[in-house]
Amino acid sequence: MNSLKKYIFIATLLISKQSYSIESNAIGLPFNEYNALQLLAKWKVSTIELPTYISNVHSDIYGEDNNKNQLRDDYEKVLLSIYQRPEYVVMGLLAAKKWDRLLDIYSNSLIIEDTNQAKEILAESLAINRCYYHLQTIDNNLSSPVLAYFNTDQRINAKKEAELKLISLIGNQQESLSLNRQSCRVFNTMLKTALNTEAHAELNY
């Protein structure tokens, strides 16, 4: 059984345990189940790929990634445990890639000097929040994983400080932030980029 078939089989077992009263089209998800399963397979995200032991000690803002798939182990575990739909798991993974940049900005490993880039990062972060808010009005079982990602005082502070840096750089141009009414489209764009990128290590979009 090849890798993709294995993940499709596992995801099918998970989905079969719960009946959904709301269809994917009715919810208006930014991508379908098949695309989500493709990314889970590519990034090697599943319960069988999780490390046997995941530490609850948070020594720094980045945390541990013992299974080396460039996703924080404790956050990955939360996504797999709280979401039954693979689409929701993938949304959480894609959101983390954007939130990673806030940690990088805070730690100065990513220096943003261009106003347009700062506006883009902030607009994408806002779009993620708006998408979750929109979907929650349709699916009451969905919750944003933002608190699972920023799950310590240090990480929350890092998020705030990074956003303040971006806002300070944008200055009085905040009103010009491009906020697409179809906020969930940001996930569709991220997924296409992720699936079209050969090396996972290069996913710095």
Coordinates of N, CA and C in Angstrom, one line a residue:
M1 N 0.9 -1.2 0.0 CA 0.0 0.0 0.0 C 0.9 1.2 0.0
N2 N 0.8 2.1 -1.0 CA 1.6 3.2 -1.1 C 1.2 4.3 -0.1
S3 N 2.0 5.3 0.1 CA 1.8 6.3 1.1 C 0.5 7.0 1.1
L4 N 0.1 7.5 -0.2 CA -1.2 8.2 -0.3 C -2.4 7.3 0.0
K5 N -2.3 6.0 -0.5 CA -3.4 5.1 -0.2 C -3.5 4.8 1.3
K6 N -2.4 4.7 2.0 CA -2.4 4.5 3.4 C -3.1 5.6 4.1
Y7 N -2.8 6.8 3.8 CA -3.4 8.0 4.5 C -4.9 8.1 4.1
I8 N -5.2 7.8 2.9 CA -6.6 7.8 2.5 C -7.4 6.8 3.3
F9 N -6.8 5.6 3.5 CA -7.5 4.5 4.2 C -7.7 4.9 5.7
I10 N -6.6 5.5 6.3 CA -6.7 5.9 7.7 C -7.8 7.0 7.9
A11 N -7.7 8.0 7.0 CA -8.7 9.1 7.1 C -10.1 8.6 6.9
T12 N -10.3 7.6 6.0 CA -11.6 7.1 5.7 C -12.2 6.4 7.0
L13 N -11.3 5.7 7.7 CA -11.7 5.1 9.0 C -12.1 6.1 10.0
L14 N -11.4 7.2 10.1 CA -11.7 8.3 11.0 C -13.1 8.9 10.7
I15 N -13.2 9.2 9.4 CA -14.5 9.9 8.9 C -15.7 9.0 9.1
S16 N -15.5 7.7 8.9 CA -16.7 6.8 9.0 C -17.2 6.7 10.5
K17 N -16.5 7.2 11.4 CA -16.9 7.1 12.8 C -17.9 8.2 13.2
Q18 N -18.0 9.2 12.3 CA -18.9 10.3 12.6 C -19.7 10.7 11.4
S19 N -21.0 10.9 11.5 CA -21.8 11.3 10.4 C -21.9 12.8 10.5
Y20 N -21.8 13.5 9.3 CA -21.8 14.9 9.3 C -23.2 15.4 8.7
S21 N -23.8 16.3 9.5 CA -25.1 16.8 9.0 C -24.9 17.9 8.0
I22 N -23.7 18.4 7.9 CA -23.4 19.5 7.0 C -22.4 19.1 6.0
E23 N -22.8 19.1 4.7 CA -21.9 18.7 3.7 C -20.8 19.7 3.4
S24 N -19.7 19.3 2.8 CA -18.6 20.1 2.5 C -19.0 21.4 1.7
N25 N -19.8 21.1 0.7 CA -20.2 22.2 -0.2 C -21.0 23.3 0.6
A26 N -21.9 22.8 1.5 CA -22.7 23.7 2.3 C -21.9 24.6 3.2
I27 N -20.8 24.0 3.8 CA -19.9 24.7 4.7 C -19.1 25.7 3.9
G28 N -18.8 25.4 2.6 CA -18.0 26.3 1.8 C -16.5 26.2 2.2
L29 N -16.0 25.0 2.4 CA -14.6 24.8 2.7 C -13.7 25.2 1.5
P30 N -12.5 25.7 1.8 CA -11.6 26.2 0.7 C -11.0 25.1 -0.2
F31 N -11.1 23.9 0.2 CA -10.6 22.8 -0.7 C -11.3 21.5 -0.3
N32 N -11.2 20.5 -1.1 CA -11.9 19.2 -0.8 C -11.1 18.2 0.0
E33 N -11.8 17.1 0.3 CA -11.1 16.1 1.2 C -9.9 15.5 0.5
Y34 N -10.0 15.2 -0.8 CA -8.9 14.6 -1.5 C -7.7 15.4 -1.5
N35 N -7.8 16.8 -1.7 CA -6.7 17.6 -1.6 C -6.1 17.7 -0.2
A36 N -6.9 17.6 0.8 CA -6.4 17.6 2.1 C -5.6 16.3 2.4
L37 N -6.1 15.2 1.9 CA -5.4 13.9 2.1 C -4.1 13.9 1.4
Q38 N -4.0 14.6 0.3 CA -2.8 14.7 -0.5 C -1.7 15.4 0.4
L39 N -2.1 16.5 1.0 CA -1.1 17.2 1.8 C -0.7 16.5 3.1
L40 N -1.7 15.8 3.7 CA -1.4 15.0 4.9 C -0.4 13.9 4.6
A41 N -0.5 13.3 3.4 CA 0.4 12.3 3.0 C 1.8 12.9 2.7
K42 N 1.8 14.0 2.0 CA 3.0 14.7 1.7 C 3.8 15.1 2.9
W43 N 3.1 15.7 3.9 CA 3.8 16.2 5.1 C 3.9 15.1 6.2
K44 N 3.4 13.9 5.9 CA 3.5 12.8 6.8 C 2.9 13.1 8.1
V45 N 1.6 13.5 8.0 CA 0.9 13.9 9.2 C -0.2 12.9 9.5
S46 N -0.1 12.1 10.5 CA -1.1 11.1 10.9 C -0.8 10.7 12.4
T47 N -1.7 10.0 13.0 CA -1.5 9.6 14.4 C -0.3 8.6 14.4
I48 N -0.1 7.8 13.4 CA 1.0 6.8 13.4 C 2.3 7.5 13.2
E49 N 2.3 8.7 12.7 CA 3.6 9.4 12.5 C 4.0 10.3 13.7
L50 N 3.1 10.5 14.7 CA 3.4 11.2 15.9 C 4.4 10.5 16.7
P51 N 5.3 11.3 17.4 CA 6.3 10.7 18.3 C 5.5 10.0 19.4
T52 N 6.1 8.9 19.9 CA 5.5 8.1 21.0 C 5.3 9.0 22.3
Y53 N 6.3 9.9 22.5 CA 6.2 10.7 23.7 C 6.3 12.2 23.2
I54 N 5.4 13.0 23.7 CA 5.4 14.4 23.4 C 5.5 15.2 24.7
S55 N 6.5 15.9 24.8 CA 6.8 16.7 26.1 C 5.8 17.8 26.2
N56 N 5.3 18.0 27.5 CA 4.5 19.2 27.8 C 5.3 20.4 28.3
V57 N 6.6 20.2 28.3 CA 7.5 21.3 28.7 C 7.8 22.2 27.5
H58 N 7.5 23.5 27.7 CA 7.7 24.4 26.5 C 8.9 25.2 26.9
S59 N 10.0 24.8 26.4 CA 11.3 25.5 26.7 C 11.5 26.8 25.9
D60 N 10.9 26.8 24.7 CA 11.1 28.0 23.8 C 9.8 28.2 23.0
I61 N 9.8 29.2 22.2 CA 8.6 29.5 21.4 C 8.3 28.5 20.3
Y62 N 9.4 27.9 19.8 CA 9.3 27.0 18.7 C 8.9 25.6 19.0
G63 N 9.2 25.1 20.2 CA 8.8 23.8 20.6 C 9.6 22.7 19.9
E64 N 9.1 21.4 20.1 CA 9.8 20.3 19.6 C 9.2 19.7 18.4
D65 N 10.0 19.2 17.5 CA 9.5 18.5 16.3 C 10.3 17.2 16.1
N66 N 10.0 16.2 16.9 CA 10.8 15.0 17.0 C 10.6 14.1 15.8
N67 N 9.4 14.2 15.1 CA 9.2 13.4 13.9 C 9.7 14.1 12.6
K68 N 10.3 15.3 12.8 CA 11.0 16.0 11.7 C 10.2 16.3 10.5
N69 N 8.9 16.7 10.7 CA 8.1 17.1 9.5 C 7.8 18.6 9.5
Q70 N 8.6 19.3 10.3 CA 8.6 20.8 10.4 C 7.2 21.3 10.9
L71 N 6.6 20.5 11.8 CA 5.4 20.9 12.5 C 5.6 20.6 14.0
R72 N 5.2 21.5 14.8 CA 5.4 21.3 16.2 C 4.6 20.2 16.7
D73 N 5.3 19.2 17.4 CA 4.6 18.0 17.8 C 3.4 18.1 18.6
D74 N 3.4 19.0 19.6 CA 2.2 19.1 20.5 C 1.0 19.7 19.7
Y75 N 1.3 20.7 18.8 CA 0.3 21.3 18.0 C -0.3 20.3 17.0
E76 N 0.6 19.5 16.4 CA 0.1 18.5 15.5 C -0.8 17.5 16.2
K77 N -0.4 17.1 17.4 CA -1.2 16.1 18.1 C -2.6 16.7 18.4
V78 N -2.7 18.0 18.8 CA -4.0 18.6 19.1 C -4.9 18.6 17.8
L79 N -4.3 19.0 16.7 CA -5.1 19.0 15.4 C -5.7 17.6 15.1
L80 N -4.9 16.6 15.3 CA -5.3 15.2 15.0 C -6.4 14.7 16.0
S81 N -6.3 15.3 17.2 CA -7.3 14.8 18.2 C -8.6 15.5 18.2
I82 N -8.6 16.8 17.8 CA -9.8 17.6 18.0 C -10.6 17.7 16.7
Y83 N -10.0 17.4 15.5 CA -10.7 17.5 14.2 C -10.9 16.1 13.6
Q84 N -12.1 15.8 13.2 CA -12.4 14.5 12.5 C -12.2 14.7 11.0
R85 N -12.4 15.9 10.5 CA -12.3 16.1 9.1 C -10.9 16.4 8.7
P86 N -10.4 15.7 7.7 CA -9.0 16.0 7.2 C -8.9 17.4 6.7
E87 N -9.9 18.0 6.2 CA -9.9 19.4 5.7 C -9.5 20.3 6.9
Y88 N -10.2 20.1 8.0 CA -9.9 20.9 9.2 C -8.5 20.8 9.7
V89 N -8.0 19.5 9.7 CA -6.6 19.3 10.1 C -5.7 20.1 9.2
V90 N -5.9 20.0 7.9 CA -5.0 20.7 7.0 C -5.1 22.2 7.1
M91 N -6.3 22.7 7.4 CA -6.4 24.2 7.6 C -5.5 24.6 8.8
G92 N -5.6 23.8 9.9 CA -4.7 24.1 11.0 C -3.2 24.0 10.7
L93 N -2.9 23.1 9.9 CA -1.4 23.0 9.5 C -1.0 24.2 8.6
L94 N -1.9 24.6 7.7 CA -1.5 25.7 6.9 C -1.5 27.0 7.6
A95 N -2.4 27.2 8.6 CA -2.4 28.3 9.4 C -1.1 28.4 10.2
A96 N -0.7 27.3 10.7 CA 0.6 27.3 11.5 C 1.8 27.8 10.7
K97 N 1.8 27.6 9.4 CA 2.8 28.1 8.5 C 2.9 29.6 8.5
K98 N 1.7 30.2 8.6 CA 1.6 31.7 8.6 C 2.0 32.1 10.0
W99 N 1.5 31.4 11.0 CA 1.8 31.8 12.4 C 3.3 31.6 12.7
D100 N 3.9 30.7 12.1 CA 5.4 30.5 12.3 C 6.1 31.8 12.0
R101 N 5.6 32.5 10.9 CA 6.3 33.7 10.5 C 6.2 34.8 11.6
L102 N 5.2 34.8 12.4 CA 5.1 35.8 13.5 C 6.1 35.5 14.5
L103 N 6.3 34.2 14.8 CA 7.4 33.8 15.8 C 8.8 34.2 15.2
D104 N 9.0 34.0 13.9 CA 10.2 34.4 13.3 C 10.5 35.9 13.3
I105 N 9.4 36.7 13.1 CA 9.5 38.1 13.2 C 9.9 38.5 14.7
Y106 N 9.2 37.9 15.6 CA 9.5 38.2 17.0 C 10.9 37.9 17.4
S107 N 11.4 36.8 16.9 CA 12.8 36.3 17.3 C 13.9 37.0 16.4
N108 N 13.4 37.8 15.4 CA 14.3 38.5 14.5 C 15.0 37.5 13.5
S109 N 14.5 36.3 13.4 CA 15.1 35.4 12.4 C 14.5 35.8 11.0
L110 N 13.4 36.5 11.0 CA 12.8 37.1 9.8 C 12.7 38.6 10.0
I111 N 13.4 39.3 9.2 CA 13.4 40.8 9.2 C 12.5 41.3 8.1
I112 N 11.4 42.0 8.5 CA 10.5 42.6 7.5 C 10.8 44.1 7.5
E113 N 11.2 44.6 6.3 CA 11.5 46.0 6.1 C 10.6 46.6 5.1
D114 N 10.0 45.8 4.2 CA 9.1 46.3 3.2 C 7.7 46.4 3.7
T115 N 7.1 47.6 3.4 CA 5.7 47.9 3.9 C 4.7 46.9 3.3
N116 N 4.8 46.7 2.0 CA 3.9 45.8 1.3 C 3.9 44.4 1.9
Q117 N 5.1 43.9 2.2 CA 5.3 42.6 2.7 C 4.6 42.5 4.1
A118 N 4.8 43.6 4.9 CA 4.2 43.6 6.2 C 2.7 43.6 6.1
K119 N 2.2 44.3 5.1 CA 0.7 44.4 4.9 C 0.2 43.0 4.5
E120 N 1.0 42.3 3.7 CA 0.6 41.0 3.2 C 0.5 40.0 4.3
I121 N 1.5 40.0 5.2 CA 1.5 39.1 6.3 C 0.4 39.3 7.3
L122 N 0.1 40.6 7.6 CA -0.9 40.9 8.5 C -2.3 40.6 7.9
A123 N -2.5 40.9 6.6 CA -3.7 40.6 5.9 C -4.0 39.1 5.9
E124 N -3.0 38.3 5.7 CA -3.2 36.9 5.6 C -3.6 36.4 7.0
S125 N -3.0 36.9 8.1 CA -3.3 36.5 9.4 C -4.8 36.9 9.7
L126 N -5.2 38.0 9.3 CA -6.6 38.5 9.6 C -7.5 37.6 8.8
A127 N -7.2 37.2 7.5 CA -8.0 36.4 6.7 C -8.2 35.0 7.3
I128 N -7.2 34.5 7.9 CA -7.3 33.2 8.6 C -8.3 33.3 9.7
N129 N -8.2 34.3 10.5 CA -9.2 34.5 11.6 C -10.6 34.7 11.1
R130 N -10.8 35.5 10.1 CA -12.1 35.7 9.5 C -12.7 34.4 8.9
C131 N -11.8 33.6 8.3 CA -12.3 32.4 7.7 C -12.9 31.4 8.8
Y132 N -12.1 31.3 9.9 CA -12.6 30.5 11.0 C -13.9 31.0 11.6
Y133 N -14.0 32.3 11.7 CA -15.2 32.9 12.3 C -16.4 32.6 11.3
H134 N -16.2 32.8 10.0 CA -17.2 32.5 9.1 C -17.7 31.0 9.2
L135 N -16.7 30.1 9.2 CA -17.1 28.7 9.2 C -17.8 28.3 10.5
Q136 N -17.4 28.9 11.6 CA -18.0 28.6 12.9 C -19.5 29.0 12.9
T137 N -19.9 30.0 12.1 CA -21.3 30.3 12.0 C -22.1 29.2 11.3
I138 N -21.4 28.4 10.5 CA -22.1 27.3 9.8 C -21.9 25.9 10.5
D139 N -20.7 25.7 11.0 CA -20.4 24.4 11.7 C -20.1 24.7 13.1
N140 N -21.0 24.5 14.0 CA -20.8 24.8 15.4 C -19.7 23.9 16.1
N141 N -19.3 22.8 15.4 CA -18.3 21.9 15.9 C -16.9 22.4 15.7
L142 N -16.8 23.4 14.8 CA -15.4 23.9 14.4 C -15.0 25.0 15.4
S143 N -13.7 24.8 15.8 CA -13.1 25.9 16.6 C -11.7 26.2 16.0
S144 N -11.3 27.4 16.1 CA -10.0 27.8 15.6 C -8.9 27.2 16.5
P145 N -7.8 26.8 15.8 CA -6.7 26.2 16.6 C -5.7 27.2 17.1
V146 N -6.1 28.5 17.0 CA -5.1 29.6 17.3 C -4.6 29.5 18.8
L147 N -5.5 29.1 19.7 CA -5.1 29.0 21.1 C -4.2 27.7 21.3
A148 N -4.4 26.7 20.4 CA -3.5 25.5 20.5 C -2.1 25.8 20.0
Y149 N -2.0 26.7 19.1 CA -0.7 27.1 18.6 C 0.0 28.1 19.5
F150 N -0.7 29.1 19.8 CA -0.1 30.1 20.8 C -0.6 29.7 22.2
N151 N 0.0 28.6 22.7 CA -0.5 28.0 23.9 C 0.3 28.3 25.2
T152 N 1.2 29.2 25.1 CA 1.9 29.7 26.3 C 1.9 31.2 26.4
D153 N 2.2 31.7 27.5 CA 2.3 33.2 27.6 C 3.4 33.7 26.7
Q154 N 4.5 33.0 26.6 CA 5.6 33.4 25.8 C 5.2 33.5 24.3
R155 N 4.5 32.5 23.8 CA 4.0 32.5 22.4 C 3.0 33.5 22.2
I156 N 2.1 33.7 23.1 CA 1.1 34.8 23.0 C 1.7 36.2 22.9
N157 N 2.7 36.4 23.8 CA 3.5 37.6 23.8 C 4.2 37.8 22.5
A158 N 4.8 36.7 21.9 CA 5.5 36.8 20.7 C 4.6 37.2 19.5
K159 N 3.4 36.6 19.5 CA 2.4 37.0 18.5 C 2.1 38.5 18.6
K160 N 1.8 39.0 19.8 CA 1.5 40.4 20.0 C 2.6 41.3 19.5
E161 N 3.8 41.0 19.9 CA 5.0 41.8 19.6 C 5.3 41.8 18.1
A162 N 5.1 40.6 17.5 CA 5.3 40.6 16.0 C 4.3 41.4 15.3
E163 N 3.0 41.3 15.7 CA 1.9 42.1 15.1 C 2.2 43.6 15.3
L164 N 2.7 44.0 16.4 CA 3.0 45.4 16.7 C 4.1 45.9 15.8
K165 N 5.1 45.0 15.5 CA 6.1 45.4 14.6 C 5.6 45.6 13.2
L166 N 4.7 44.7 12.8 CA 4.1 44.9 11.4 C 3.2 46.2 11.4
I167 N 2.4 46.4 12.4 CA 1.6 47.6 12.4 C 2.4 48.8 12.4
S168 N 3.5 48.8 13.2 CA 4.4 50.0 13.2 C 5.0 50.3 11.9
L169 N 5.3 49.2 11.1 CA 5.9 49.4 9.8 C 4.9 49.9 8.8
I170 N 3.7 49.4 8.9 CA 2.6 49.8 8.0 C 2.2 51.2 8.3
G171 N 2.2 51.6 9.6 CA 1.9 53.0 9.9 C 0.5 53.4 9.6
N172 N 0.3 54.5 8.9 CA -1.1 55.0 8.6 C -1.6 54.4 7.4
Q173 N -1.0 53.3 6.8 CA -1.5 52.6 5.7 C -2.4 51.4 6.0
Q174 N -2.7 51.3 7.3 CA -3.5 50.1 7.7 C -4.8 50.0 7.0
E175 N -5.4 51.2 6.6 CA -6.7 51.2 6.0 C -6.6 50.6 4.5
S176 N -5.4 50.5 4.0 CA -5.2 50.0 2.7 C -4.9 48.5 2.7
L177 N -5.1 47.8 3.8 CA -4.9 46.4 3.8 C -5.9 45.7 2.9
S178 N -5.5 44.8 2.1 CA -6.3 44.1 1.2 C -7.0 42.9 1.9
L179 N -8.3 43.1 2.2 CA -9.1 42.1 2.9 C -10.1 41.5 2.0
N180 N -9.9 40.4 1.4 CA -10.8 39.8 0.5 C -12.0 39.3 1.2
R181 N -13.2 39.6 0.7 CA -14.4 39.2 1.4 C -14.5 37.6 1.5
Q182 N -13.9 37.0 0.5 CA -13.9 35.5 0.5 C -12.6 35.1 1.3
S183 N -12.6 35.3 2.6 CA -11.4 35.2 3.4 C -10.8 33.8 3.4
C184 N -11.7 32.8 3.2 CA -11.2 31.4 3.2 C -10.4 31.0 2.0
R185 N -10.4 31.9 1.0 CA -9.6 31.7 -0.2 C -8.1 31.7 0.2
V186 N -7.7 32.3 1.3 CA -6.3 32.3 1.7 C -5.8 30.8 1.9
F187 N -6.7 29.9 2.4 CA -6.3 28.6 2.6 C -6.2 27.8 1.3
N188 N -7.0 28.1 0.3 CA -6.9 27.5 -1.0 C -5.6 27.9 -1.7
T189 N -5.2 29.1 -1.6 CA -3.9 29.6 -2.1 C -2.7 28.9 -1.4
M190 N -2.8 28.8 -0.1 CA -1.7 28.1 0.6 C -1.6 26.7 0.3
L191 N -2.7 26.0 0.1 CA -2.7 24.6 -0.2 C -2.1 24.4 -1.6
K192 N -2.5 25.2 -2.6 CA -1.9 25.0 -3.9 C -0.4 25.2 -3.9
T193 N 0.0 26.2 -3.1 CA 1.5 26.4 -3.0 C 2.2 25.2 -2.4
A194 N 1.6 24.7 -1.3 CA 2.2 23.6 -0.6 C 2.2 22.3 -1.5
L195 N 1.2 22.0 -2.2 CA 1.2 20.8 -3.0 C 2.1 21.0 -4.2
N196 N 2.3 22.2 -4.7 CA 3.2 22.4 -5.8 C 4.7 22.6 -5.5
T197 N 4.9 22.6 -4.2 CA 6.3 22.8 -3.7 C 6.9 21.4 -3.5
E198 N 8.0 21.1 -4.2 CA 8.6 19.8 -4.1 C 9.2 19.5 -2.7
A199 N 9.9 20.4 -2.2 CA 10.6 20.1 -0.9 C 9.8 20.8 0.2
H200 N 9.4 20.0 1.3 CA 8.7 20.5 2.4 C 9.5 21.6 3.1
A201 N 10.8 21.5 3.1 CA 11.7 22.4 3.8 C 11.6 23.8 3.1
E202 N 11.1 23.9 1.9 CA 11.1 25.2 1.2 C 9.7 25.9 1.4
L203 N 8.9 25.4 2.2 CA 7.6 26.0 2.4 C 7.6 27.2 3.3
N204 N 8.2 28.3 2.7 CA 8.3 29.5 3.5 C 7.5 30.6 2.8
Y205 N 6.2 30.2 2.4 CA 5.4 31.1 1.7 C 4.6 32.0 2.6

